[in-house]
Coordinates of C-alpha atoms and ligand atoms in Angstrom, one line a residue:
M1 CA -123.8 259.7 219.9
R2 CA -126.4 260.4 222.6
A3 CA -128.5 258.0 224.6
I4 CA -130.4 257.7 227.9
I5 CA -132.1 255.0 230.0
G6 CA -134.3 255.3 233.2
T7 CA -135.9 252.8 235.5
W8 CA -139.7 252.1 235.5
K9 CA -142.5 253.7 233.6
M10 CA -142.4 256.7 236.0
S11 CA -139.1 257.9 234.4
F12 CA -140.6 258.1 230.9
A13 CA -141.6 261.7 230.8
G14 CA -138.4 262.9 232.3
V15 CA -136.3 260.6 230.1
S16 CA -138.1 261.9 227.0
E17 CA -137.4 265.5 227.9
A18 CA -133.8 264.7 228.9
F19 CA -133.3 262.9 225.6
D20 CA -134.4 266.1 223.7
M21 CA -132.0 268.1 225.9
L22 CA -129.2 265.7 224.8
K23 CA -130.2 266.3 221.2
N24 CA -129.8 270.0 221.8
G25 CA -126.3 269.6 223.1
V26 CA -127.0 269.6 226.9
P27 CA -124.4 267.7 228.8
A28 CA -125.2 264.2 230.1
G29 CA -125.1 265.3 233.7
E30 CA -127.7 268.0 233.3
A31 CA -129.9 265.7 231.3
A32 CA -129.7 262.9 233.9
V33 CA -130.5 265.4 236.7
H34 CA -133.4 266.8 234.8
A35 CA -135.0 263.3 234.3
V36 CA -134.5 262.4 238.0
K37 CA -135.9 265.7 239.2
T38 CA -139.0 265.3 237.1
V39 CA -139.8 262.1 239.0
E40 CA -138.9 263.7 242.4
D41 CA -141.4 266.5 241.7
N42 CA -144.3 264.3 240.9
P43 CA -146.2 263.1 244.1
A44 CA -148.0 260.4 242.0
F45 CA -144.7 258.5 242.1
R46 CA -144.8 257.2 245.6
S47 CA -141.3 255.9 246.0
V48 CA -139.2 259.0 245.1
G49 CA -139.0 262.6 246.3
F50 CA -142.2 264.6 247.1
G51 CA -144.8 262.3 248.5
G52 CA -142.3 259.4 248.9
L53 CA -142.9 256.4 251.2
P54 CA -142.6 257.1 254.9
G55 CA -140.5 254.9 257.3
R56 CA -141.8 253.2 260.4
D57 CA -141.8 256.5 262.3
G58 CA -143.9 258.3 259.7
R59 CA -141.0 260.4 258.5
V60 CA -140.1 260.5 254.8
T61 CA -136.3 260.3 254.5
L62 CA -134.7 260.4 251.0
D63 CA -131.5 259.2 249.4
A64 CA -130.0 260.4 246.1
A65 CA -126.7 260.4 244.2
F66 CA -125.0 261.6 241.1
M67 CA -121.8 260.4 239.3
D68 CA -119.9 262.0 236.5
G69 CA -118.3 259.5 234.1
R70 CA -115.3 261.5 233.0
T71 CA -114.0 262.4 236.4
L72 CA -115.4 259.4 238.4
R73 CA -116.5 262.0 241.0
M74 CA -119.8 261.4 242.8
G75 CA -122.0 263.4 245.1
G76 CA -124.8 262.0 247.3
V77 CA -127.2 262.7 250.1
M78 CA -128.8 260.2 252.4
S79 CA -131.6 260.3 255.1
V80 CA -132.6 263.8 254.2
E81 CA -136.1 265.0 255.1
N82 CA -136.7 268.5 253.8
I83 CA -134.6 269.0 250.6
Q84 CA -137.1 269.4 247.8
N85 CA -134.9 267.9 245.2
P86 CA -132.3 265.5 246.7
I87 CA -130.8 265.0 243.2
L88 CA -129.9 268.7 243.0
A89 CA -128.0 268.5 246.3
A90 CA -126.2 265.3 245.1
Y91 CA -125.3 267.1 241.8
R92 CA -123.9 270.1 243.6
L93 CA -121.8 267.8 245.9
C94 CA -120.3 266.0 242.9
G95 CA -116.8 267.4 242.2
R96 CA -115.8 267.9 245.8
P97 CA -112.6 266.0 246.5
T98 CA -113.8 265.3 250.1
N99 CA -117.2 265.7 251.9
C100 CA -119.1 264.6 248.7
L101 CA -121.5 262.2 250.5
L102 CA -123.5 263.9 253.3
A103 CA -126.1 262.4 255.6
G104 CA -129.1 263.9 257.5
R105 CA -128.6 267.3 259.1
G106 CA -125.3 268.0 257.4
A107 CA -126.8 267.4 254.0
E108 CA -129.7 269.7 254.8
E109 CA -127.4 272.5 256.0
F110 CA -125.5 272.1 252.8
A111 CA -128.7 272.5 250.8
V112 CA -129.6 275.6 252.7
R113 CA -126.1 277.1 252.1
E114 CA -126.5 276.3 248.4
G115 CA -129.9 278.0 248.3
L116 CA -131.7 274.9 247.3
P117 CA -135.5 274.9 248.0
L118 CA -136.7 273.1 251.1
R119 CA -140.1 271.5 251.5
D120 CA -142.1 269.2 253.7
M121 CA -141.9 266.1 251.6
R122 CA -144.9 264.4 253.2
T123 CA -148.2 264.5 251.4
P124 CA -151.7 263.7 252.7
D125 CA -151.6 260.6 250.5
S126 CA -148.3 259.4 251.8
M127 CA -149.3 260.0 255.4
K128 CA -152.7 258.2 254.8
Q129 CA -150.8 255.2 253.4
W130 CA -148.6 255.2 256.5
A131 CA -151.4 255.6 259.0
E132 CA -153.5 252.8 257.4
T133 CA -150.5 250.5 257.4
V134 CA -149.7 251.2 261.0
S135 CA -153.3 250.7 262.1
K136 CA -153.7 247.4 260.3
R137 CA -150.5 245.7 261.4
S138 CA -148.9 245.3 264.8
D139 CA -146.0 243.0 263.8
M140 CA -143.3 245.5 263.2
P141 CA -141.2 245.5 261.1
L142 CA -143.8 245.4 258.4
D143 CA -143.5 243.8 255.0
A144 CA -141.5 246.7 253.6
Y145 CA -140.8 245.4 250.2
R146 CA -143.9 246.3 248.3
G147 CA -144.5 249.5 246.4
H148 CA -140.9 250.6 246.5
D149 CA -138.8 251.6 243.5
T150 CA -135.9 253.9 242.8
V151 CA -135.5 256.2 239.8
C152 CA -132.2 255.7 238.2
V153 CA -131.1 257.5 235.0
L154 CA -128.0 256.9 232.9
A155 CA -127.1 259.4 230.1
L156 CA -124.5 259.7 227.3
D157 CA -123.9 262.9 225.5
D158 CA -122.4 263.8 222.1
S159 CA -119.0 264.7 223.7
G160 CA -118.8 261.1 224.9
N161 CA -119.4 261.9 228.6
M162 CA -121.7 259.8 230.7
A163 CA -123.6 260.4 234.0
A164 CA -125.7 258.5 236.5
G165 CA -128.4 259.9 238.8
T166 CA -130.5 258.0 241.4
S167 CA -133.2 259.0 243.9
T168 CA -135.5 257.1 246.3
S169 CA -137.4 257.3 249.5
G170 CA -136.2 253.7 250.2
L171 CA -138.2 250.9 251.6
F172 CA -141.7 251.7 252.8
M173 CA -141.8 251.4 256.7
K174 CA -138.0 251.2 256.9
E175 CA -136.3 251.6 260.3
P176 CA -135.3 255.1 261.2
G177 CA -131.8 255.7 259.8
R178 CA -131.9 252.9 257.3
V179 CA -130.1 253.6 254.0
G180 CA -130.2 251.4 250.9
D181 CA -128.0 251.1 247.8
T182 CA -129.2 254.2 246.1
P183 CA -126.6 256.8 247.4
L184 CA -123.8 254.2 247.5
I185 CA -121.3 254.2 244.7
G186 CA -120.7 250.8 243.1
S187 CA -124.0 249.4 244.5
G188 CA -126.8 251.7 243.4
F189 CA -124.9 253.3 240.5
Y190 CA -121.5 253.5 238.8
C191 CA -120.4 255.4 235.8
D192 CA -117.1 255.4 233.9
A193 CA -117.4 257.1 230.5
R194 CA -114.6 254.8 229.1
F195 CA -116.6 251.6 229.8
G196 CA -120.2 252.5 230.6
A197 CA -122.7 253.2 233.3
A198 CA -125.1 251.0 235.4
A199 CA -127.7 251.4 238.1
A200 CA -129.9 249.3 240.3
T201 CA -133.4 249.3 241.7
G202 CA -135.0 246.9 244.2
V203 CA -134.1 245.9 247.7
G204 CA -130.9 247.7 248.5
E205 CA -129.8 245.2 251.1
D206 CA -129.5 242.6 248.3
I207 CA -128.1 244.9 245.7
M208 CA -125.3 246.0 248.0
R209 CA -124.2 242.4 248.6
G210 CA -123.2 242.1 244.9
C211 CA -121.9 245.7 244.4
L212 CA -124.0 245.2 241.3
S213 CA -123.5 248.5 239.5
Y214 CA -119.7 248.3 239.7
E215 CA -119.9 244.6 238.7
I216 CA -121.8 245.5 235.6
V217 CA -119.4 248.3 234.5
S218 CA -116.5 246.0 235.2
R219 CA -118.0 243.4 232.9
M220 CA -118.5 246.0 230.2
R221 CA -114.9 246.9 230.6
K222 CA -114.0 243.3 229.8
G223 CA -116.2 243.3 226.6
E224 CA -119.7 242.3 227.7
T225 CA -122.6 244.1 226.2
P226 CA -124.9 246.1 228.6
R227 CA -127.5 243.3 228.3
E228 CA -125.0 240.6 229.0
A229 CA -123.3 242.5 231.8
C230 CA -126.7 243.1 233.6
Q231 CA -127.8 239.5 233.2
N232 CA -124.5 237.9 234.2
A233 CA -124.1 240.2 237.3
L234 CA -127.6 239.4 238.3
D235 CA -127.3 235.7 237.7
E236 CA -124.1 235.5 239.8
L237 CA -125.7 237.1 242.8
V238 CA -129.0 235.2 242.5
K239 CA -127.1 231.9 242.2
R240 CA -125.2 232.7 245.4
K241 CA -128.5 233.7 247.2
L242 CA -130.1 230.4 246.1
E243 CA -127.1 228.4 247.3
L244 CA -127.6 230.2 250.7
G245 CA -131.2 229.0 250.8
E246 CA -132.6 232.5 250.0
E247 CA -135.0 233.6 247.3
A248 CA -133.8 235.5 244.2
G249 CA -135.5 238.7 245.6
N250 CA -136.4 241.9 244.0
I251 CA -133.6 243.4 241.9
S252 CA -133.7 245.1 238.5
L253 CA -130.7 246.5 236.7
I254 CA -130.0 248.9 233.8
A255 CA -126.8 249.7 231.9
L256 CA -125.6 252.0 229.1
S257 CA -122.4 251.6 227.0
P258 CA -120.3 254.5 225.6
D259 CA -121.6 253.6 222.1
G260 CA -125.2 254.1 223.1
M261 CA -126.3 250.5 223.6
F262 CA -128.5 249.9 226.6
G263 CA -129.5 246.8 228.5
A264 CA -131.3 245.5 231.5
A265 CA -132.1 242.5 233.6
T266 CA -134.5 241.7 236.4
T267 CA -135.7 239.1 238.9
L268 CA -139.3 240.3 238.5
S269 CA -141.6 238.8 235.9
V270 CA -141.6 242.2 234.1
F271 CA -139.4 245.2 234.5
P272 CA -140.4 248.3 232.5
F273 CA -138.0 251.1 231.7
A274 CA -137.6 254.1 229.4
A275 CA -134.8 254.6 227.0
G276 CA -133.7 256.4 223.8
N277 CA -130.7 256.2 221.5
E278 CA -132.1 257.0 218.1
K279 CA -134.9 259.4 217.3
N280 CA -137.1 259.5 220.4
A281 CA -137.2 257.9 223.8
A282 CA -139.7 255.0 224.2
L283 CA -140.9 252.6 226.9
Y284 CA -139.3 249.2 226.9
M285 CA -139.6 246.1 229.1
I286 CA -137.6 243.1 229.9
E287 CA -138.8 239.8 231.4
N288 CA -137.1 237.5 233.8
L289 CA -135.8 235.2 231.0
Q290 CA -132.2 234.6 229.8
N291 CA -133.3 235.3 226.2
S292 CA -135.8 238.1 226.9
V293 CA -135.7 240.5 224.0
I294 CA -135.7 244.2 224.7
E295 CA -138.1 246.0 222.5
P296 CA -140.4 249.1 222.6
V297 CA -143.8 248.4 224.2
N298 CA -146.9 250.4 224.5
E299 CA -148.6 251.5 227.7
E300 CA -151.3 248.8 227.1
K301 CA -148.7 246.0 227.3
L302 CA -147.4 247.5 230.5
A303 CA -150.9 247.9 232.2
G304 CA -150.7 246.8 235.8
T305 CA -146.9 247.3 236.1
D306 CA -145.1 250.1 237.9
Ligands
LIG401 N1 -133.0 250.5 246.2 C1 -133.4 251.5 247.1 C2 -133.4 251.1 248.5 O1 -133.3 249.9 248.8 O2 -133.5 251.9 249.4

């Protein structure tokens, strides 16, 4: 059995290619990394990799992680500026018994030692967006929560192994040094090939409060389907936030089980994602409703969504 799921419409091309790789016997880890890298390389996707969203100081700093579901090992990088593909650095760090999560300069030195390509990750478009925002607004910190989304990919291969990969530039106009959930095991991602894999996109500060990816996999271990586990984990955190007088916020979740079933949940009105577990990968969406049905949708239906 092979299957794959990735967040947002932007993951569709990479997820489709990665699904074909899985069909050709490529391991889950390599397939997941390929799908994430495809998004990192495309400057049209403004919240991940090359051309990602700058922070308040105009620097583009990136976070990424990878987890192997058979060994429970993970690798991650955070606050890196010049690594062309943060997911490749995370993948190479996975398997190390110590020093598997590196930040800033240390992560970049690791990438150099590994011979990974470096690049100025800023683009004229990303710097224009930053300059326009700075010139229009004086009340720092700015409303950082628009136009920000993480690519997360979960894969299952024919051998039964599973993998998770994540990558983001984090919140637009974030404070220097800010890191979200994306490189943090249990929050932005979790993967145990015995029970399933999960990942999160949205505002990291909220996702971390519920350790949502670990919570979802834990629920699958107890018998919930991926869809139930995503919805129940989300509902629990949202209920607590509402009790605290807060809004539900911006959180979307995906999950994949060892038998190839996938699920999702969201606080947004619509959350699009890409997935495949039969012939081909397709675009899907879920709505912010308890009984929202997950089914393939066409681009037209998703017009106007990320
Ligand atoms: N979810 C990504 C971040 O908050 O940085």
